[in-house]
Amino acid sequence: MDFELTEAQVAVRRSARTFAEAEVRPLARESDEKREFPWHLVPRMGQLGFLGGPLPPEYGGAGFDYVSMAFVYEEISKACSSVRGFLAVHVGLTSMCIYDWGTEEQKRAYLPRLASGQTIGCYCLTEPNAGTDVASMETTARREGNEYVINGRKHWITNGNRADLALVFASADRALKHKGICAFLVDTCTPGFKRQRMIGMELGHRASDHAVIDFEEMRVPRECLLGAEGDGFKVAMGALDHGRLGVAAGAVGVAQACVDACVEFARNRRQFDKPIGDFQLIQEMVSDMVVETSAARLLVLFAAHQKMMGRRNTRETSMAKYYATEAASRAANNAVLLHGSYGYSNNSPVERYLRDIKGYQIYEGTNQIQRIIIARDVLKDLDRQMDISSVI
Ligand SMILES: Cc1cc2nc3c(=O)[nH]c(=O)nc-3n(C[C@H](O)[C@H](O)[C@H](O)COP(=O)(O)OP(=O)(O)OC[C@H]3O[C@@H](n4cnc5c(N)ncnc54)[C@H](O)[C@@H]3O)c2cc1C
């Protein structure tokens, strides 16, 4: 077993860390307060290869392996979860989905522009009455000659107000449940595509662009189908395997940011004539955070490795998403406590980490759903349990 990173992986991690510390972190607090996404970072991430991350160079990508891409997500999340959220939706849920399911023509038309940031992508699955239960979606796609006419509403769509390209899921036959769902690549200038900001203020990810999108008699040509008619559910789930790795790696970033903030604070904050880091109950918090962050990182790297080797990775990715987001939630909760009243203000970043991490436990499949995925996979696949790698 080789725990060493390749030179290329080290270089990508270094470049992501430098970018995150120098260009993302300084903006994170203000973007959160103003609820404004720092859009100027998008072309910059394109230049650095992060937007095209795992795509091959022939489609404008950087050809990063999945371990490298996990480090990109981790480093950016350490600085700002909203920027990491943008990236996971744009790359994991949109570009990678087109790469997996698109025709050659669709790949050539969209991927290079997504990789440079000229086109921004969003993923429109969730509806007011259909979240986890995707098959019950109410958005419909009515076939008329060579066109589909789409009607319905999506909400919580990250990047939705700014996106140029929307991956839209709609049912061609609601009676068929998941087998009736289709995926469409939709230009957001299409008549009938209407968007507005989400109502209410988010708990976290406050710099993210979250939209409610309505489709009103929106006509799209048949060529906009991604995959065949009825493949939409498989397209949506395949995208989530990519996206969840980004969420899991991002959660490791939040957990690590909590460790870093706590170590600095525990060294410098003095009470009873000592740094609080000298107290064993503080040491217990720091050590639990460090152990759980390291365990989460190993699960993420293992899932990324399985993906990189072209092996099945749904269970591993769900394990990483579930554990890393729970571990980061415990870390953020304790980080605020360890900072005392200083952690209760947005003068300290740990307050934002605590608000942001809740979203990680909800989106791209709540953590209850991750547990269901893991258990179903384990219970049905007895042969695979004999494979030592699946025990890790
Ligand atoms: C910050 C943020 C960004 C998002 N970005 C996007 C995006 O870009 N695109 C997009 O399409 N969506 C997005 N979402 C939506 C997100 O994916 C959904 O919120 C999520 O899938 C859960 O759906 P729901 O909110 O409707 O909850 P529900 O499905 O209504 O679930 C409510 C509760 O019931 C539980 N539950 C449901 N079914 C079961 C079951 N079978 N067994 C056990 N428990 C169950 C859930 O775990 C949860 O605790 C985003 C959400 C957030 C918070």
Coordinates of C-alpha atoms and ligand atoms in Angstrom, one line a residue:
M1 CA 0.0 0.0 0.0
D2 CA 1.5 3.3 -1.1
F3 CA 0.6 6.4 0.9
E4 CA 3.0 8.7 -1.0
L5 CA 1.4 11.3 -3.3
T6 CA 2.7 11.6 -6.8
E7 CA 4.6 14.7 -7.8
A8 CA 1.6 15.8 -9.9
Q9 CA -0.8 15.4 -6.9
V10 CA 1.5 17.4 -4.7
A11 CA 1.7 20.1 -7.3
V12 CA -2.1 20.4 -7.6
R13 CA -2.5 20.5 -3.9
R14 CA 0.1 23.2 -3.6
S15 CA -1.5 25.3 -6.3
A16 CA -5.0 24.9 -4.7
R17 CA -3.7 25.8 -1.3
T18 CA -1.9 28.9 -2.6
F19 CA -5.0 30.1 -4.5
A20 CA -7.3 29.4 -1.6
E21 CA -5.2 31.2 1.0
A22 CA -4.2 34.1 -1.2
E23 CA -7.4 34.7 -3.2
V24 CA -10.3 33.0 -1.6
R25 CA -9.8 33.3 2.2
P26 CA -9.4 37.1 2.2
L27 CA -12.9 37.5 0.6
A28 CA -14.7 34.7 2.5
R29 CA -16.1 36.8 5.4
E30 CA -17.2 39.7 3.3
S31 CA -18.9 37.5 0.7
D32 CA -20.7 35.7 3.4
E33 CA -21.9 39.0 5.1
K34 CA -23.0 40.5 1.8
R35 CA -24.4 37.2 0.4
E36 CA -22.5 37.8 -2.8
F37 CA -20.6 35.2 -4.7
P38 CA -17.1 36.3 -5.8
W39 CA -17.7 35.7 -9.5
H40 CA -14.3 37.1 -10.5
L41 CA -12.7 33.9 -9.1
V42 CA -14.5 31.8 -11.8
P43 CA -12.2 32.5 -14.7
R44 CA -9.2 32.4 -12.3
M45 CA -10.2 28.8 -11.3
G46 CA -10.5 28.1 -15.1
Q47 CA -6.9 29.3 -15.6
L48 CA -5.6 27.1 -12.7
G49 CA -7.3 24.1 -14.3
F50 CA -9.8 23.6 -11.4
L51 CA -13.0 24.0 -13.5
G52 CA -11.9 21.4 -16.0
G53 CA -10.2 19.3 -13.3
P54 CA -10.7 15.7 -14.2
L55 CA -11.7 16.2 -17.8
P56 CA -9.2 15.1 -20.4
P57 CA -7.3 17.9 -22.2
E58 CA -9.1 17.2 -25.5
Y59 CA -12.2 18.7 -23.9
G60 CA -10.3 21.6 -22.3
G61 CA -9.7 19.8 -19.0
A62 CA -6.6 19.6 -16.9
G63 CA -6.6 15.8 -16.7
F64 CA -6.3 15.8 -12.9
D65 CA -6.8 12.4 -11.2
Y66 CA -9.5 12.2 -8.6
V67 CA -7.1 12.3 -5.7
S68 CA -5.8 15.6 -7.0
M69 CA -9.3 16.9 -7.4
A70 CA -10.2 15.9 -3.9
F71 CA -7.3 18.1 -2.7
V72 CA -8.6 21.0 -4.7
Y73 CA -12.0 20.7 -3.0
E74 CA -10.4 20.3 0.4
E75 CA -8.1 23.3 0.1
I76 CA -10.9 25.6 -1.3
S77 CA -13.3 24.5 1.4
K78 CA -10.8 25.4 4.1
A79 CA -11.1 28.9 2.9
C80 CA -14.8 29.2 1.8
S81 CA -17.5 26.6 1.4
S82 CA -19.5 28.7 -1.0
V83 CA -16.7 28.7 -3.5
R84 CA -16.2 25.0 -3.1
G85 CA -20.0 24.5 -3.5
F86 CA -19.8 26.4 -6.8
L87 CA -17.0 24.1 -8.0
A88 CA -18.7 20.8 -7.0
V89 CA -21.9 21.7 -8.9
H90 CA -20.1 23.1 -11.9
V91 CA -17.5 20.3 -12.2
G92 CA -19.0 17.3 -10.4
L93 CA -22.7 17.6 -11.2
T94 CA -22.5 19.4 -14.6
S95 CA -19.3 18.8 -16.6
M96 CA -18.6 15.3 -15.4
C97 CA -22.2 14.3 -16.1
I98 CA -21.9 15.6 -19.7
Y99 CA -18.6 13.8 -20.0
D100 CA -20.2 10.5 -18.8
W101 CA -23.4 10.8 -20.8
G102 CA -23.0 13.3 -23.6
T103 CA -22.7 12.6 -27.3
E104 CA -19.4 13.6 -28.9
E105 CA -21.1 16.7 -30.3
Q106 CA -22.5 17.7 -26.8
K107 CA -19.0 17.2 -25.2
R108 CA -17.3 19.3 -27.8
A109 CA -20.0 22.0 -27.6
Y110 CA -20.1 22.4 -23.8
L111 CA -17.0 21.0 -22.0
P112 CA -14.3 23.4 -23.2
R113 CA -16.4 26.4 -22.3
L114 CA -17.3 24.9 -18.9
A115 CA -13.6 24.2 -18.3
S116 CA -12.6 27.8 -18.9
G117 CA -15.5 29.3 -17.0
Q118 CA -17.0 31.0 -20.2
T119 CA -20.0 28.9 -19.4
I120 CA -21.3 28.4 -15.9
G121 CA -23.3 25.2 -15.1
C122 CA -26.1 24.3 -12.7
Y123 CA -27.9 21.1 -11.8
C124 CA -31.7 21.3 -11.5
L125 CA -33.0 18.3 -9.7
T126 CA -34.7 19.2 -6.4
E127 CA -38.3 20.5 -6.3
P128 CA -40.5 21.9 -3.6
N129 CA -42.4 18.5 -3.3
A130 CA -39.6 16.2 -4.5
G131 CA -36.3 16.2 -2.7
T132 CA -35.0 12.8 -1.7
D133 CA -37.8 11.1 -3.5
V134 CA -36.6 12.1 -7.0
A135 CA -38.9 9.7 -8.8
S136 CA -41.9 11.7 -7.6
M137 CA -40.8 14.8 -9.5
E138 CA -43.6 17.0 -10.8
T139 CA -41.7 18.8 -13.6
T140 CA -42.9 17.4 -16.9
A141 CA -41.5 17.1 -20.4
R142 CA -44.2 16.8 -23.0
R143 CA -43.1 15.5 -26.4
E144 CA -44.4 17.6 -29.4
G145 CA -42.8 16.6 -32.7
N146 CA -39.1 17.2 -32.4
E147 CA -39.4 19.2 -29.3
Y148 CA -40.1 18.8 -25.6
V149 CA -42.2 21.3 -23.7
I150 CA -41.0 21.6 -20.1
N151 CA -43.2 22.8 -17.2
G152 CA -42.4 22.8 -13.5
R153 CA -40.4 24.3 -10.6
K154 CA -37.0 23.6 -9.1
H155 CA -35.5 25.1 -6.0
W156 CA -32.2 25.4 -4.1
I157 CA -30.4 25.4 -7.4
T158 CA -26.7 26.4 -6.7
N159 CA -25.3 28.8 -9.4
G160 CA -28.9 29.0 -10.7
N161 CA -29.2 32.7 -11.2
R162 CA -25.9 33.1 -13.0
A163 CA -25.7 29.8 -14.9
D164 CA -25.6 29.8 -18.7
L165 CA -26.3 26.1 -18.9
A166 CA -28.7 24.1 -16.8
L167 CA -28.9 20.4 -16.5
V168 CA -32.7 20.0 -16.1
F169 CA -34.5 16.8 -15.0
A170 CA -38.1 16.4 -16.0
S171 CA -40.5 13.5 -16.4
A172 CA -41.8 12.4 -19.8
D173 CA -44.3 10.0 -18.1
R174 CA -44.9 10.4 -14.4
A175 CA -46.6 7.0 -14.2
L176 CA -43.3 5.4 -15.0
K177 CA -41.7 7.0 -11.9
H178 CA -37.9 7.0 -12.2
K179 CA -38.0 5.3 -15.6
G180 CA -39.9 8.3 -17.0
I181 CA -37.3 10.9 -16.1
C182 CA -35.2 12.6 -18.8
A183 CA -32.2 14.9 -18.5
F184 CA -31.9 18.0 -20.7
L185 CA -29.1 20.4 -21.4
V186 CA -30.8 23.8 -21.5
D187 CA -29.5 27.2 -22.5
T188 CA -30.8 29.5 -19.7
C189 CA -31.7 32.1 -22.3
T190 CA -34.5 29.8 -23.6
P191 CA -37.9 31.5 -23.4
G192 CA -39.9 30.1 -20.5
F193 CA -36.8 29.7 -18.3
K194 CA -37.5 32.0 -15.3
R195 CA -35.3 32.4 -12.2
Q196 CA -35.2 34.2 -8.9
R197 CA -33.2 34.2 -5.7
M198 CA -34.2 31.6 -3.1
I199 CA -36.7 33.1 -0.6
G200 CA -35.3 33.5 3.0
M201 CA -31.7 33.7 4.2
E202 CA -29.7 30.5 4.2
L203 CA -28.1 29.2 7.5
G204 CA -24.8 28.8 5.7
H205 CA -23.2 29.0 2.3
R206 CA -24.5 32.5 2.3
A207 CA -22.2 33.6 -0.5
S208 CA -23.7 30.9 -2.8
D209 CA -26.1 31.8 -5.5
H210 CA -29.3 29.7 -4.8
A211 CA -32.2 29.9 -7.1
V212 CA -35.8 29.0 -7.6
I213 CA -36.3 28.2 -11.3
D214 CA -39.6 28.0 -13.1
F215 CA -40.1 26.4 -16.5
E216 CA -43.2 27.8 -18.2
E217 CA -44.0 26.1 -21.5
M218 CA -40.2 26.0 -22.2
R219 CA -39.5 24.4 -25.6
V220 CA -36.2 22.6 -26.1
P221 CA -35.2 20.6 -29.2
R222 CA -34.8 16.8 -28.9
E223 CA -31.0 17.2 -29.4
C224 CA -30.9 18.7 -25.8
L225 CA -31.6 15.3 -24.3
L226 CA -28.6 14.0 -22.3
G227 CA -28.7 10.2 -22.6
A228 CA -31.8 8.6 -24.0
E229 CA -35.4 9.3 -23.0
G230 CA -35.9 7.7 -19.6
D231 CA -32.2 7.7 -18.7
G232 CA -32.6 10.8 -16.5
F233 CA -32.6 9.0 -13.2
K234 CA -29.4 7.2 -14.0
V235 CA -27.8 10.5 -15.2
A236 CA -28.8 12.2 -12.0
M237 CA -27.5 9.5 -9.7
G238 CA -24.2 9.2 -11.7
A239 CA -23.7 12.9 -11.3
L240 CA -24.1 12.5 -7.5
D241 CA -21.3 10.0 -7.3
H242 CA -19.0 12.7 -8.7
G243 CA -20.6 15.5 -6.7
R244 CA -20.5 13.6 -3.4
L245 CA -16.8 13.1 -3.6
G246 CA -16.5 16.9 -3.8
V247 CA -18.8 17.3 -0.7
A248 CA -16.8 14.7 1.3
A249 CA -13.5 16.3 0.4
G250 CA -14.9 19.7 1.2
A251 CA -16.0 18.6 4.6
V252 CA -12.4 17.4 5.3
G253 CA -11.4 21.0 4.4
V254 CA -13.9 22.5 6.9
A255 CA -12.7 20.0 9.6
Q256 CA -9.1 20.9 8.9
A257 CA -9.9 24.6 9.1
C258 CA -11.4 24.0 12.5
V259 CA -8.3 22.1 13.7
D260 CA -6.1 25.0 12.4
A261 CA -8.2 27.7 14.1
C262 CA -8.4 25.7 17.4
V263 CA -4.7 25.0 17.6
E264 CA -3.8 28.6 17.1
F265 CA -6.4 29.8 19.6
A266 CA -5.5 27.1 22.2
R267 CA -1.9 28.2 22.0
N268 CA -2.6 31.9 22.4
R269 CA -5.6 32.2 24.6
R270 CA -4.6 32.3 28.3
Q271 CA -6.7 31.6 31.3
F272 CA -5.6 30.8 34.8
D273 CA -2.1 32.0 33.8
K274 CA -1.7 29.3 31.1
P275 CA -2.5 28.8 27.4
I276 CA -5.9 27.0 27.4
G277 CA -4.1 24.3 25.3
D278 CA -2.5 23.1 28.6
F279 CA -5.9 22.0 29.9
Q280 CA -6.6 18.3 29.3
L281 CA -10.2 18.8 28.4
I282 CA -9.1 21.2 25.6
Q283 CA -6.5 18.7 24.5
E284 CA -9.2 16.0 24.3
M285 CA -11.2 18.3 21.9
V286 CA -8.2 18.9 19.7
S287 CA -7.1 15.3 19.6
D288 CA -10.6 14.1 18.7
M289 CA -10.8 16.7 15.9
V290 CA -7.4 15.7 14.5
V291 CA -8.1 11.9 14.6
E292 CA -11.5 12.3 13.0
T293 CA -10.2 14.7 10.3
S294 CA -7.5 12.3 9.4
A295 CA -9.9 9.3 9.3
A296 CA -12.2 11.4 7.1
R297 CA -9.4 12.3 4.7
L298 CA -8.4 8.7 4.4
L299 CA -11.9 7.7 3.5
V300 CA -12.1 10.5 0.9
L301 CA -8.7 9.4 -0.6
F302 CA -9.8 5.8 -0.7
A303 CA -13.0 6.7 -2.6
A304 CA -11.1 8.9 -4.9
H305 CA -8.6 6.1 -5.5
Q306 CA -11.4 3.6 -6.3
K307 CA -12.8 6.1 -8.8
M308 CA -9.4 6.7 -10.3
M309 CA -9.0 3.0 -10.9
G310 CA -12.3 2.8 -12.6
R311 CA -13.8 0.7 -9.8
R312 CA -17.3 0.8 -8.3
N313 CA -17.2 3.5 -5.8
T314 CA -20.8 4.4 -4.8
R315 CA -20.5 2.8 -1.4
E316 CA -17.0 4.2 -0.7
T317 CA -18.1 7.7 -1.8
S318 CA -21.2 7.5 0.4
M319 CA -19.0 6.3 3.3
A320 CA -16.7 9.3 2.8
K321 CA -19.6 11.8 2.5
Y322 CA -21.4 10.5 5.5
Y323 CA -18.4 10.2 7.8
A324 CA -16.5 13.4 6.7
T325 CA -19.6 15.6 7.0
E326 CA -20.5 14.2 10.5
A327 CA -16.8 14.5 11.7
A328 CA -16.6 18.1 10.3
S329 CA -19.9 18.9 12.1
R330 CA -18.6 17.7 15.4
A331 CA -15.3 19.6 14.8
A332 CA -17.2 22.8 14.0
N333 CA -19.4 22.4 17.0
N334 CA -16.4 21.9 19.3
A335 CA -14.4 24.6 17.6
V336 CA -17.0 27.3 18.6
L337 CA -17.0 26.0 22.2
L338 CA -13.2 25.9 22.3
H339 CA -13.2 29.6 21.2
G340 CA -15.7 30.5 23.9
S341 CA -17.4 33.9 23.2
Y342 CA -14.8 34.6 20.5
G343 CA -16.3 31.8 18.5
Y344 CA -19.8 33.2 18.8
S345 CA -19.1 36.1 16.5
N346 CA -18.3 36.3 12.8
N347 CA -15.0 37.9 13.9
S348 CA -13.9 34.3 14.0
P349 CA -14.3 32.0 11.0
V350 CA -15.4 29.1 13.2
E351 CA -18.8 30.7 13.4
R352 CA -19.1 30.4 9.6
Y353 CA -17.8 26.8 9.6
L354 CA -20.5 25.8 12.0
R355 CA -23.3 27.4 9.9
D356 CA -21.8 26.0 6.6
I357 CA -21.3 22.4 7.6
K358 CA -25.0 21.8 8.1
G359 CA -25.6 22.1 4.4
Y360 CA -23.0 19.4 3.7
Q361 CA -25.1 17.0 5.7
I362 CA -28.1 17.8 3.6
Y363 CA -27.3 18.3 0.0
E364 CA -26.4 15.6 -2.6
G365 CA -28.3 13.1 -0.5
T366 CA -28.9 13.7 3.3
N367 CA -26.8 11.6 5.6
Q368 CA -29.7 9.3 6.4
I369 CA -29.7 8.5 2.7
Q370 CA -26.0 7.9 2.6
R371 CA -26.5 5.3 5.4
I372 CA -29.2 3.7 3.4
I373 CA -27.0 3.5 0.3
I374 CA -24.1 2.0 2.3
A375 CA -26.3 -0.6 4.1
R376 CA -28.1 -1.7 1.0
D377 CA -24.8 -2.1 -0.9
V378 CA -23.3 -4.1 2.0
L379 CA -26.4 -6.3 2.5
K380 CA -26.8 -7.2 -1.2
D381 CA -23.2 -7.7 -2.1
L382 CA -21.9 -10.6 -0.1
D383 CA -19.1 -11.4 -2.5
R384 CA -17.6 -8.0 -2.3
Q385 CA -17.4 -8.2 1.5
M386 CA -14.7 -10.9 1.0
D387 CA -12.6 -8.3 -0.9
I388 CA -10.3 -6.8 1.7
S389 CA -10.3 -3.4 0.0
S390 CA -14.0 -3.0 0.7
V391 CA -13.4 -3.3 4.4
I392 CA -11.3 -0.2 4.6
Ligands
LIG1 C1 -27.0 24.7 0.4 C2 -27.8 23.8 -0.6 C3 -27.5 23.7 -1.9 C4 -28.2 22.9 -2.7 N1 -27.9 22.8 -4.1 C5 -28.7 22.1 -4.9 C6 -28.5 22.1 -6.3 O1 -27.6 22.7 -6.9 N2 -29.3 21.3 -7.1 C7 -30.3 20.6 -6.6 O2 -31.0 19.9 -7.4 N3 -30.6 20.5 -5.3 C8 -29.8 21.3 -4.4 N4 -30.0 21.3 -3.1 C9 -31.2 20.5 -2.5 C10 -30.7 19.2 -1.8 O3 -30.1 18.3 -2.7 C11 -32.0 18.7 -1.1 O4 -32.3 19.6 0.0 C12 -31.7 17.3 -0.5 O5 -31.6 16.3 -1.5 C13 -32.8 16.9 0.5 O6 -34.1 17.1 -0.1 P1 -35.2 17.9 0.8 O7 -34.6 19.1 1.3 O8 -36.4 18.1 -0.1 O9 -35.5 17.0 2.0 P2 -36.6 15.7 2.1 O10 -36.3 14.8 1.0 O11 -37.9 16.2 2.2 O12 -36.1 15.1 3.5 C14 -36.6 15.6 4.7 C15 -36.0 14.6 5.8 O13 -36.5 13.3 5.6 C16 -35.4 12.4 5.5 N5 -35.8 11.3 4.6 C17 -36.4 11.4 3.3 N6 -36.6 10.2 2.8 C18 -36.1 9.3 3.7 C19 -36.0 7.9 3.7 N7 -36.4 7.1 2.7 N8 -35.5 7.3 4.8 C20 -35.0 8.0 5.8 N9 -35.1 9.4 5.9 C21 -35.6 10.0 4.8 C22 -34.3 13.2 5.0 O14 -33.0 12.6 5.2 C23 -34.5 14.5 5.7 O15 -33.9 14.4 7.0 C24 -29.3 22.1 -2.2 C25 -29.6 22.2 -0.8 C26 -28.9 23.0 0.0 C27 -29.2 23.1 1.5

